[in-house]
Tab-separated table of C-alpha atoms in Angstrom:
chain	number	residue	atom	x	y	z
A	26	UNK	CA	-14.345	-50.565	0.253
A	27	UNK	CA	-14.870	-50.095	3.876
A	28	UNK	CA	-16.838	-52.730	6.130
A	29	UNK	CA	-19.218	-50.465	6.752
A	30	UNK	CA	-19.735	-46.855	5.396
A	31	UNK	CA	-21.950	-43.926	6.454
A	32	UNK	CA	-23.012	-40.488	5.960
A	33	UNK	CA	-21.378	-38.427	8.334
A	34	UNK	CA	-23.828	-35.807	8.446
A	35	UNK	CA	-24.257	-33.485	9.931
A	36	UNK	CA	-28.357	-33.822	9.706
A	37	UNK	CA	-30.342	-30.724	11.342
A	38	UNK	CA	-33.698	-31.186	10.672
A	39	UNK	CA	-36.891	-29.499	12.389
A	40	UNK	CA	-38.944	-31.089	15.351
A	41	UNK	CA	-41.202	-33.104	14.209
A	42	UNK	CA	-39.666	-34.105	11.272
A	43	UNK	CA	-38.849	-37.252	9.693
A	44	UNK	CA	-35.166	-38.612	8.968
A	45	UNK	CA	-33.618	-41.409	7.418
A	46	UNK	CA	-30.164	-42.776	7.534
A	47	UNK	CA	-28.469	-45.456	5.190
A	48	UNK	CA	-25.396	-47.242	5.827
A	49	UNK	CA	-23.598	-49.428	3.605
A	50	UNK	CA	-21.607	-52.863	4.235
A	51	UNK	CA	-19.660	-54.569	2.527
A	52	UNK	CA	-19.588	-58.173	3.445
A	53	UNK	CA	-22.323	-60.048	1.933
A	54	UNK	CA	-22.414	-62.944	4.537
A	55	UNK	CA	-23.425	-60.443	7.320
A	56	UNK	CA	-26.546	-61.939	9.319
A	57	UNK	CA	-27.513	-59.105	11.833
A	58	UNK	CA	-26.824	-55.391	11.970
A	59	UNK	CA	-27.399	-53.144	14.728
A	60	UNK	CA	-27.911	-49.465	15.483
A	61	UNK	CA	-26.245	-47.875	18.534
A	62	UNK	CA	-27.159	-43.914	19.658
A	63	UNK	CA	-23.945	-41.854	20.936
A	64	UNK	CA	-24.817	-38.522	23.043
A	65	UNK	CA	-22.238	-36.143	23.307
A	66	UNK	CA	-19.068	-36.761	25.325
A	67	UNK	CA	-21.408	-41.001	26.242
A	68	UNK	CA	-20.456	-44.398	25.842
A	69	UNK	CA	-22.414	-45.475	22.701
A	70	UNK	CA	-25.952	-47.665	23.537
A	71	UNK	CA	-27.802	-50.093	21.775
A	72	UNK	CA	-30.794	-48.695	20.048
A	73	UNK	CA	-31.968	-51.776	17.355
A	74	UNK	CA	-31.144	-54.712	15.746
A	75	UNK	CA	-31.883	-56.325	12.898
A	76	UNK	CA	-31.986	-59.947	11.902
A	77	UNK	CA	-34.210	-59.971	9.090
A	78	UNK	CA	-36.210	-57.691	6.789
A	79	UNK	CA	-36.944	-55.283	9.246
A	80	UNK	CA	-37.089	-54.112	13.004
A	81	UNK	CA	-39.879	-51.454	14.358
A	82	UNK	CA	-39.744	-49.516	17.836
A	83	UNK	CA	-42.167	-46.567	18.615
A	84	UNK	CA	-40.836	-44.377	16.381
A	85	UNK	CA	-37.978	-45.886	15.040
A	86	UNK	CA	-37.639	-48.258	12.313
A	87	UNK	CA	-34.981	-50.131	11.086
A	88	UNK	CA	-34.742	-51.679	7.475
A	89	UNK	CA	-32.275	-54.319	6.088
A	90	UNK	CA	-31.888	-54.820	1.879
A	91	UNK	CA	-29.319	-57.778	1.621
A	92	UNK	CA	-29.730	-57.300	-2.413
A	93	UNK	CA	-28.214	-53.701	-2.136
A	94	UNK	CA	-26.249	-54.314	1.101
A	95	UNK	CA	-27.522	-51.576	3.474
A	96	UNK	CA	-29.614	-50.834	6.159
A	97	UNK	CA	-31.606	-47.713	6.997
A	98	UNK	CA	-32.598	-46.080	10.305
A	99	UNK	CA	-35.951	-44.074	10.254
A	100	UNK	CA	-37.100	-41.651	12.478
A	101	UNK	CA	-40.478	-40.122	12.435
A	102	UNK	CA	-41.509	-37.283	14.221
A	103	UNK	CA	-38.160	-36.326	15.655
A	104	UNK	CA	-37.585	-34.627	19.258
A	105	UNK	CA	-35.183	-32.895	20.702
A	106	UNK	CA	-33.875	-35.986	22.211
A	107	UNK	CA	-33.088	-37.082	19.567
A	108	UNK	CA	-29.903	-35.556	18.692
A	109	UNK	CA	-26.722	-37.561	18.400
A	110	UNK	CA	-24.747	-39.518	16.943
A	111	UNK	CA	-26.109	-42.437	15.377
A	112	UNK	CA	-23.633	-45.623	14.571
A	113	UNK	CA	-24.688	-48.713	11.827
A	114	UNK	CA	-22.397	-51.807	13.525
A	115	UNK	CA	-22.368	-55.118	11.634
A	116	UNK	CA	-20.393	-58.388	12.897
A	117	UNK	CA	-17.490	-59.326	10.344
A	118	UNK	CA	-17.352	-62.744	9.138
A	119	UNK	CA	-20.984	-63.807	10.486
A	120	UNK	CA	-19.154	-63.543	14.123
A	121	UNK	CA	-21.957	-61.749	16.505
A	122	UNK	CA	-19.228	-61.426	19.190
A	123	UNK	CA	-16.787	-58.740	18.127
A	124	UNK	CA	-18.334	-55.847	15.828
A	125	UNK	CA	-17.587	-52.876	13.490
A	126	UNK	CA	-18.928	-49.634	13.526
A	127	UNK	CA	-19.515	-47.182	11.462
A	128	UNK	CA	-17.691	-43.636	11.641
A	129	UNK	CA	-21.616	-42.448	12.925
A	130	UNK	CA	-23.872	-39.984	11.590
A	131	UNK	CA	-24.507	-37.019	13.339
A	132	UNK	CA	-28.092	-35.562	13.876
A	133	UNK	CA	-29.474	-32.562	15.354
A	134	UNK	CA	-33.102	-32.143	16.335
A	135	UNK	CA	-33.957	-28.152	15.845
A	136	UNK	CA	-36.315	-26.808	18.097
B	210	UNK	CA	-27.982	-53.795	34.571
B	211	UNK	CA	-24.628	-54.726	33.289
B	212	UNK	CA	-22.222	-52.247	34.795
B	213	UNK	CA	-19.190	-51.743	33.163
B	214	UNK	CA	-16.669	-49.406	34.876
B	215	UNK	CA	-13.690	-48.191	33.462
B	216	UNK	CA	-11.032	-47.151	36.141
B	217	UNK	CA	-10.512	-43.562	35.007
B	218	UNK	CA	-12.344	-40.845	33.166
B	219	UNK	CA	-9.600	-39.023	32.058
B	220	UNK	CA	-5.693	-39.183	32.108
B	221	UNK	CA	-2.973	-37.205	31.325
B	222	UNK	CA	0.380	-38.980	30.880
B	223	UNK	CA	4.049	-38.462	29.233
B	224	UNK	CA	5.454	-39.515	26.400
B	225	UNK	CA	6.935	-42.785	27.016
B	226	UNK	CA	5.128	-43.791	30.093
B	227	UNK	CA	3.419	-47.226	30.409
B	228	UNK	CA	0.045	-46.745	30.869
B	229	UNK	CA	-2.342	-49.285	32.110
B	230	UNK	CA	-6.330	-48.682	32.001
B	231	UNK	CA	-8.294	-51.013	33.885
B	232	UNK	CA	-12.003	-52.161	32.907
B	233	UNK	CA	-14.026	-54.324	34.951
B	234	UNK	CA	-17.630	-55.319	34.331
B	235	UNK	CA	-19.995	-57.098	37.078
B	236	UNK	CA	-22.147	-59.864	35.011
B	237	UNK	CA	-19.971	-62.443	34.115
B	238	UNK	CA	-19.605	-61.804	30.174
B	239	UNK	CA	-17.054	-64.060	28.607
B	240	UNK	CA	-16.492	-61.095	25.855
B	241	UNK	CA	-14.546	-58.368	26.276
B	242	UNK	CA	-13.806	-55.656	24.037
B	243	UNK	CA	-10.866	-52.674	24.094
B	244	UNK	CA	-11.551	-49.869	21.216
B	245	UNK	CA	-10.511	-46.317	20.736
B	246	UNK	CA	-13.059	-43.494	19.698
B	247	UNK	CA	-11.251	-40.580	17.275
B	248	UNK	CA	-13.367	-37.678	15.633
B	249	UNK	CA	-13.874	-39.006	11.847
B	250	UNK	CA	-12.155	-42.322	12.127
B	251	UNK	CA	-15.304	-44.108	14.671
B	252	UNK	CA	-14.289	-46.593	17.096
B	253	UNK	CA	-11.718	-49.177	15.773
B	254	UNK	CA	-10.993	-52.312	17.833
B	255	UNK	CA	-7.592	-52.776	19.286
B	256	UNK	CA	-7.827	-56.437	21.243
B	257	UNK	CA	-10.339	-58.569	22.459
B	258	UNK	CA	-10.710	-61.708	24.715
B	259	UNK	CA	-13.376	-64.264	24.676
B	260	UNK	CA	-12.116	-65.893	27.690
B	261	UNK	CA	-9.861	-65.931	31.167
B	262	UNK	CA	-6.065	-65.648	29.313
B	263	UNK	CA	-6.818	-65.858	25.785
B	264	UNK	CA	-6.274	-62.507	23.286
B	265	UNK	CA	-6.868	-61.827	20.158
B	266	UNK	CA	-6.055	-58.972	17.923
B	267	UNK	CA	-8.019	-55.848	16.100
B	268	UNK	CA	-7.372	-53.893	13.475
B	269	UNK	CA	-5.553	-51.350	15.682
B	270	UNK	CA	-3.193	-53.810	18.354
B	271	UNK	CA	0.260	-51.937	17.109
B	272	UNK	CA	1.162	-50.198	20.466
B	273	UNK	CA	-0.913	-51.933	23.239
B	274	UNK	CA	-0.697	-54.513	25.106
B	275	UNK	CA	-3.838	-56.668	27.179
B	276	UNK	CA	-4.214	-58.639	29.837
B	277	UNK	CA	-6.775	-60.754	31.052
B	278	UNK	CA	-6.343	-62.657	34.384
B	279	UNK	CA	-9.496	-63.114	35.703
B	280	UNK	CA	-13.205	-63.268	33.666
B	281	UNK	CA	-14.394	-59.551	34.972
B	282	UNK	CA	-11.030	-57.246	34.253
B	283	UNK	CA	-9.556	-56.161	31.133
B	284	UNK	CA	-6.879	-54.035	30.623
B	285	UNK	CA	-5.015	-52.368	28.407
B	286	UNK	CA	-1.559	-51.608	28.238
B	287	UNK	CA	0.193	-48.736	26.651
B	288	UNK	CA	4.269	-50.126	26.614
B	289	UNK	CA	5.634	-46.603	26.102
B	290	UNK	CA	2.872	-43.818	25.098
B	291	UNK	CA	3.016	-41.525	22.719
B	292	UNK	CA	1.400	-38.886	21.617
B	293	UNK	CA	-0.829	-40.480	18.447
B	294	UNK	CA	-2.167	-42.343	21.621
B	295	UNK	CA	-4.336	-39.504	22.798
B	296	UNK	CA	-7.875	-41.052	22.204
B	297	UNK	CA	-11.026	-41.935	23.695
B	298	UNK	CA	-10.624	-45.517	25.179
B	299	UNK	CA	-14.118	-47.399	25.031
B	300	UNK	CA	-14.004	-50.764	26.895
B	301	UNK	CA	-17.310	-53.322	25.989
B	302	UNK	CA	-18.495	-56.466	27.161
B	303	UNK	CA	-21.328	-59.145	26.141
B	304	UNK	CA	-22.400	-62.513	26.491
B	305	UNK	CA	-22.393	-64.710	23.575
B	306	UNK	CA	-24.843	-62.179	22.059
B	307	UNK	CA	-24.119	-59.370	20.115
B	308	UNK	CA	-25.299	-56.269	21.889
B	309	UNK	CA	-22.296	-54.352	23.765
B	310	UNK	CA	-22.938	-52.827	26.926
B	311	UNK	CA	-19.888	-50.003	26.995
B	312	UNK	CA	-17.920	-48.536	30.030
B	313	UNK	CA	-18.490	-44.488	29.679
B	314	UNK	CA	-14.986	-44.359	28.546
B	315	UNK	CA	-10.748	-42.833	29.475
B	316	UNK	CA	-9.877	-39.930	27.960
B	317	UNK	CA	-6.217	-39.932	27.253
B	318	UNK	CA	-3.667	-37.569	26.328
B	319	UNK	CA	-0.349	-38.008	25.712
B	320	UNK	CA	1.709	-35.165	26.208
């Protein structure tokens, strides 16, 4: 199994709509999990962590379930903006210094 | 903000060359981070340093070389290119927490 696994996508959804991403891992000692955001032909950026249950920002939310080992991005009312490439990272080995990503999942805001 | 620069955005080089691309970042981060970005596989880590002189190994070090002299530069060393080399080169840094700030990346071919 792969450290951490995603949905590649793509996901085209309408403006205005809401989206959800999951993303697996697969070491259970994991302690925090992030979300980075990836435009087109960028450097990826931090967008959230999470330490605990659960992380909230404006209109993103970001949900950890240690039982099932994933986490989950949300995104409600979706603008254009919002299109790229979205990448689950989680620190091997409870080590927050070096991370892995996720291959990323692709979203495209329609207009 | 943390500026990471990378010394080149893209590069074209032979087979066989060495190839050395520099990445320096400007707030004193003890971690450093060298990855490579292909379509479908996400970033995978090649080295990292967590201090002046000291390496460590990725998943991906087969190939490449690093060097860290002083606390702000890290590069990365390609001892004789070829062409399965051609990637996006993502350099990172942090402090002792987990959120990368990223240089906006070399793209390399090999030719």
């Amino acid at each position: 199994r792969k450290e951490v696994e995603q949905d590649p996508g793509p996901f085209n959804v309408p403006e205005g709509a809401t989206v959800a991403f999951n993303c697996t891992y697969s070491n259970s000692a994991s302690q925090s999990f992030f979300w980075y955001r990836q435009d087109c032909r960028k450097e990826p950026k931090l967008l959230m962590s999470v330490y605990s249950s659960g992380n909230e920002d404006g209109r993103f939310t970001a949900q950890l379930n240690r039982a099932s080992q994933y986490i989950s991005l949300l995104i409600r009312d979706s603008k254009l903006s919002d299109s790229a490439t979205y990448l689950c990272v989680v620190p091997p080995s409870g080590s927050a210094r070096q991370l892995t990503f996720g291959s990323g999942t692709q979203l495209t805001v329609l207009p | 903000d943390v500026k990471v620069t990378q010394s080149s955005r893209y590069l074209v080089k032979r087979t066989g060359e060495k190839v050395f691309l520099e990445c320096v970042q400007d707030m004193d981060h003890e971690n450093m981070f060298w990855y490579r970005q292909d379509p479908g596989l996400g970033l995978r880590l090649i080295y990292f340093s967590y201090d002046v002189k000291m390496k460590e190994k990725g998943d991906i070090p087969e190939g490449y070389s690093v060097s860290r002299e002083k606390k702000e530069r890290f590069s990365l060393i390609l001892e004789s290119a070829s062409t399965n080399q051609t990637s996006m080169y993502l350099c990172a840094s942090s402090r002792d927490s987990p959120g990368y700030t990223f240089g906006s990346g070399t793209r390399l071919t090999v030719v």
